[in-house]
Amino acid sequence: MQVDDEGYTQKLSKVEITLADCLACSGCITSAESVLITAQSQDELLKVFAENNSKKQNDPANAKLIIITVSIQPILSLSARYDLTPNECAGRLSGYFKSLGADIVVDMTIAEDFALLENEREFIKRYRTRESDNVKNILPMLASSCPGWVCYAEKTHGSYILPYISTTKSPQQIMGSLIKNWVGTKQDVYHVTVMPCYDKKLEAAREDFFNQNTQSRDVDCVITSNDSRMPNGVKRPPGFSVTSVGISSCAANPSRNPNCSSGLG
């Protein structure tokens, strides 16, 4: 119902929201979204860990290299929640994932730096192109690493706004490209990111980031700090035994740096 300034009420038409309007936020769960979240969840990750740990013992040739990339936002959120320093929280998260079977745990820093550099280069290129060729529809350049915003812009404004959106990948997807192209082969690496929001699950599942030739995604699984078991890696329960292990910052080339071979910083 809507009430106008004079106090009269008017019954509004029924609002219909389709799956095409879904931004994959955590506000509600549809049947289709529940499938997405099941495939992008800590339960799925634990299943992968269990299967891979078994292969390491019985069939090491077919075991995958599991790499975890941790964004800074979940580290800060969990450190504030459990009264830890960011470094201590990062170390506990790293130790937690390694205790489950992760081979390498890295942070997102280098991908964030690449994203800033690429956005800078793209803006300069657009600016010079407009000045020299008098090309329209290239400025202002809109940049966002939030997949919810990008999804909203695509679905509500379409071709009008798309030319203005930066073509640079988000840090999550840049990290996926780095890891899948620099460490082993794409099929041998299982890449997990720990991110601050559910929209990142939707981003990782986009067809844009699926390689048909290798049948592999840049990011195989996304979990958030809200996933039910994540706090177990950082809080201080009685008998807490997970060892704090430093996160590697050698993500650009972990396979060729001896300090990164085990994922230790």
Tab-separated table of N, CA and C in Angstrom, residues 14-84:
chain	number	residue	atom	x	y	z
A	14	LYS	N	1.508	-5.844	-7.857
A	14	LYS	CA	2.404	-6.859	-7.302
A	14	LYS	C	3.780	-6.777	-7.965
A	15	VAL	N	4.812	-6.789	-7.147
A	15	VAL	CA	6.180	-6.726	-7.662
A	15	VAL	C	6.659	-8.136	-7.980
A	16	GLU	N	7.203	-8.311	-9.153
A	16	GLU	CA	7.734	-9.608	-9.549
A	16	GLU	C	9.237	-9.502	-9.759
A	17	ILE	N	9.981	-10.361	-9.092
A	17	ILE	CA	11.438	-10.386	-9.204
A	17	ILE	C	11.854	-11.743	-9.751
A	18	THR	N	12.560	-11.736	-10.838
A	18	THR	CA	13.003	-12.985	-11.453
A	18	THR	C	14.426	-13.304	-11.036
A	19	LEU	N	14.864	-14.519	-11.366
A	19	LEU	CA	16.240	-14.909	-11.055
A	19	LEU	C	17.241	-14.036	-11.793
A	20	ALA	N	16.788	-13.458	-12.932
A	20	ALA	CA	17.689	-12.588	-13.690
A	20	ALA	C	18.013	-11.314	-12.919
A	21	ASP	N	17.162	-10.973	-11.942
A	21	ASP	CA	17.406	-9.778	-11.137
A	21	ASP	C	18.262	-10.069	-9.910
A	22	CYS	N	18.533	-11.348	-9.666
A	22	CYS	CA	19.263	-11.732	-8.455
A	22	CYS	C	20.703	-11.243	-8.511
A	23	LEU	N	21.133	-10.594	-7.436
A	23	LEU	CA	22.515	-10.133	-7.328
A	23	LEU	C	23.333	-11.070	-6.454
A	24	ALA	N	22.749	-12.208	-6.047
A	24	ALA	CA	23.441	-13.201	-5.224
A	24	ALA	C	23.888	-12.640	-3.882
A	25	CYS	N	23.106	-11.713	-3.332
A	25	CYS	CA	23.442	-11.218	-1.996
A	25	CYS	C	22.974	-12.241	-0.973
A	26	SER	N	23.256	-11.998	0.294
A	26	SER	CA	22.888	-12.954	1.332
A	26	SER	C	21.532	-12.619	1.959
A	27	GLY	N	20.777	-11.718	1.319
A	27	GLY	CA	19.509	-11.302	1.883
A	27	GLY	C	18.428	-12.358	1.804
A	28	CYS	N	18.400	-13.136	0.752
A	28	CYS	CA	17.418	-14.205	0.622
A	28	CYS	C	18.032	-15.331	-0.189
A	29	ILE	N	17.476	-16.496	-0.033
A	29	ILE	CA	18.007	-17.664	-0.729
A	29	ILE	C	16.908	-18.272	-1.584
A	30	THR	N	17.052	-18.229	-2.894
A	30	THR	CA	16.128	-18.894	-3.795
A	30	THR	C	16.632	-20.307	-4.043
A	31	SER	N	15.811	-21.126	-4.677
A	31	SER	CA	16.235	-22.500	-4.941
A	31	SER	C	17.441	-22.532	-5.858
A	32	ALA	N	17.463	-21.631	-6.856
A	32	ALA	CA	18.605	-21.602	-7.773
A	32	ALA	C	19.845	-21.073	-7.076
A	33	GLU	N	19.654	-20.086	-6.202
A	33	GLU	CA	20.804	-19.522	-5.504
A	33	GLU	C	21.383	-20.519	-4.518
A	34	SER	N	20.513	-21.361	-3.927
A	34	SER	CA	21.015	-22.344	-2.970
A	34	SER	C	21.952	-23.329	-3.645
A	35	VAL	N	21.695	-23.622	-4.935
A	35	VAL	CA	22.596	-24.495	-5.686
A	35	VAL	C	23.950	-23.826	-5.847
A	36	LEU	N	23.922	-22.527	-6.170
A	36	LEU	CA	25.162	-21.771	-6.320
A	36	LEU	C	25.952	-21.768	-5.024
A	37	ILE	N	25.268	-21.504	-3.908
A	37	ILE	CA	25.955	-21.409	-2.629
A	37	ILE	C	26.454	-22.773	-2.172
A	38	THR	N	25.735	-23.842	-2.522
A	38	THR	CA	26.207	-25.181	-2.183
A	38	THR	C	27.508	-25.483	-2.899
A	39	ALA	N	27.611	-25.066	-4.164
A	39	ALA	CA	28.833	-25.300	-4.933
A	39	ALA	C	29.949	-24.359	-4.519
A	40	GLN	N	29.588	-23.243	-3.876
A	40	GLN	CA	30.574	-22.254	-3.436
A	40	GLN	C	30.461	-22.123	-1.918
A	41	SER	N	30.794	-23.190	-1.203
A	41	SER	CA	30.616	-23.177	0.243
A	41	SER	C	31.753	-23.908	0.928
A	42	GLN	N	31.817	-23.746	2.244
A	42	GLN	CA	32.859	-24.432	2.988
A	42	GLN	C	32.597	-25.933	3.034
A	43	ASP	N	31.333	-26.343	2.970
A	43	ASP	CA	31.042	-27.778	2.915
A	43	ASP	C	31.658	-28.401	1.667
A	44	GLU	N	31.506	-27.708	0.531
A	44	GLU	CA	32.103	-28.189	-0.714
A	44	GLU	C	33.621	-28.197	-0.608
A	45	LEU	N	34.181	-27.168	0.021
A	45	LEU	CA	35.633	-27.095	0.176
A	45	LEU	C	36.148	-28.235	1.046
A	46	LEU	N	35.450	-28.530	2.136
A	46	LEU	CA	35.866	-29.633	3.010
A	46	LEU	C	35.807	-30.969	2.270
A	47	LYS	N	34.823	-31.104	1.393
A	47	LYS	CA	34.724	-32.313	0.576
A	47	LYS	C	35.924	-32.433	-0.352
A	48	VAL	N	36.321	-31.311	-0.962
A	48	VAL	CA	37.490	-31.299	-1.848
A	48	VAL	C	38.750	-31.637	-1.066
A	49	PHE	N	38.883	-31.060	0.132
A	49	PHE	CA	40.042	-31.360	0.975
A	49	PHE	C	40.119	-32.855	1.279
A	50	ALA	N	38.992	-33.442	1.667
A	50	ALA	CA	38.973	-34.861	2.034
A	50	ALA	C	39.369	-35.739	0.853
A	51	GLU	N	38.802	-35.447	-0.314
A	51	GLU	CA	39.122	-36.238	-1.507
A	51	GLU	C	40.580	-36.069	-1.904
A	52	ASN	N	41.081	-34.843	-1.800
A	52	ASN	CA	42.461	-34.586	-2.211
A	52	ASN	C	43.464	-35.177	-1.224
A	53	ASN	N	43.144	-35.129	0.068
A	53	ASN	CA	44.030	-35.736	1.063
A	53	ASN	C	44.130	-37.240	0.856
A	54	SER	N	43.015	-37.847	0.454
A	54	SER	CA	43.027	-39.280	0.159
A	54	SER	C	43.890	-39.577	-1.062
A	55	LYS	N	43.797	-38.719	-2.086
A	55	LYS	CA	44.616	-38.909	-3.286
A	55	LYS	C	46.098	-38.721	-2.989
A	56	LYS	N	46.431	-37.792	-2.094
A	56	LYS	CA	47.836	-37.578	-1.745
A	56	LYS	C	48.462	-38.834	-1.151
A	57	GLN	N	47.648	-39.619	-0.450
A	57	GLN	CA	48.146	-40.837	0.167
A	57	GLN	C	48.115	-42.029	-0.783
A	58	ASN	N	47.046	-42.125	-1.574
A	58	ASN	CA	46.843	-43.323	-2.393
A	58	ASN	C	47.125	-43.131	-3.882
A	59	ASP	N	47.000	-41.909	-4.367
A	59	ASP	CA	47.192	-41.651	-5.801
A	59	ASP	C	47.776	-40.258	-5.993
A	60	PRO	N	49.000	-40.018	-5.500
A	60	PRO	CA	49.577	-38.662	-5.510
A	60	PRO	C	49.689	-38.035	-6.891
A	61	ALA	N	49.796	-38.844	-7.929
A	61	ALA	CA	49.940	-38.299	-9.280
A	61	ALA	C	48.698	-37.523	-9.712
A	62	ASN	N	47.554	-37.874	-9.148
A	62	ASN	CA	46.304	-37.217	-9.526
A	62	ASN	C	45.799	-36.233	-8.473
A	63	ALA	N	46.602	-35.985	-7.453
A	63	ALA	CA	46.205	-35.019	-6.425
A	63	ALA	C	46.345	-33.602	-6.970
A	64	LYS	N	45.457	-32.720	-6.536
A	64	LYS	CA	45.504	-31.326	-6.970
A	64	LYS	C	46.331	-30.481	-6.007
A	65	LEU	N	46.829	-29.369	-6.510
A	65	LEU	CA	47.495	-28.379	-5.679
A	65	LEU	C	46.426	-27.385	-5.230
A	66	ILE	N	46.124	-27.379	-3.946
A	66	ILE	CA	45.072	-26.503	-3.427
A	66	ILE	C	45.694	-25.209	-2.920
A	67	ILE	N	45.271	-24.104	-3.514
A	67	ILE	CA	45.804	-22.788	-3.160
A	67	ILE	C	44.672	-21.918	-2.623
A	68	ILE	N	44.888	-21.341	-1.458
A	68	ILE	CA	43.908	-20.461	-0.830
A	68	ILE	C	44.391	-19.020	-0.932
A	69	THR	N	43.554	-18.145	-1.457
A	69	THR	CA	43.856	-16.714	-1.480
A	69	THR	C	42.929	-16.008	-0.499
A	70	VAL	N	43.513	-15.281	0.446
A	70	VAL	CA	42.732	-14.617	1.489
A	70	VAL	C	42.732	-13.110	1.265
A	71	SER	N	41.537	-12.540	1.165
A	71	SER	CA	41.397	-11.089	1.037
A	71	SER	C	41.583	-10.433	2.405
A	72	ILE	N	41.973	-9.170	2.415
A	72	ILE	CA	42.252	-8.479	3.674
A	72	ILE	C	40.984	-8.238	4.493
A	73	GLN	N	39.824	-8.033	3.827
A	73	GLN	CA	38.608	-7.685	4.567
A	73	GLN	C	38.174	-8.768	5.552
A	74	PRO	N	38.137	-10.065	5.166
A	74	PRO	CA	37.795	-11.098	6.153
A	74	PRO	C	38.786	-11.167	7.308
A	75	ILE	N	40.061	-10.920	7.014
A	75	ILE	CA	41.068	-10.927	8.082
A	75	ILE	C	40.754	-9.840	9.106
A	76	LEU	N	40.452	-8.632	8.628
A	76	LEU	CA	40.153	-7.523	9.535
A	76	LEU	C	38.852	-7.763	10.295
A	77	SER	N	37.864	-8.331	9.615
A	77	SER	CA	36.577	-8.599	10.258
A	77	SER	C	36.718	-9.622	11.380
A	78	LEU	N	37.406	-10.721	11.092
A	78	LEU	CA	37.574	-11.773	12.096
A	78	LEU	C	38.517	-11.344	13.216
A	79	SER	N	39.522	-10.546	12.882
A	79	SER	CA	40.443	-10.083	13.923
A	79	SER	C	39.719	-9.165	14.907
A	80	ALA	N	38.805	-8.331	14.401
A	80	ALA	CA	38.023	-7.459	15.281
A	80	ALA	C	37.046	-8.270	16.124
A	81	ARG	N	36.461	-9.296	15.521
A	81	ARG	CA	35.474	-10.111	16.238
A	81	ARG	C	36.102	-10.888	17.387
A	82	TYR	N	37.313	-11.388	17.182
A	82	TYR	CA	37.950	-12.238	18.191
A	82	TYR	C	39.128	-11.564	18.888
A	83	ASP	N	39.203	-10.243	18.782
A	83	ASP	CA	40.208	-9.464	19.497
A	83	ASP	C	41.624	-9.962	19.209
A	84	LEU	N	41.938	-10.080	17.927
A	84	LEU	CA	43.269	-10.492	17.490
A	84	LEU	C	43.878	-9.373	16.656
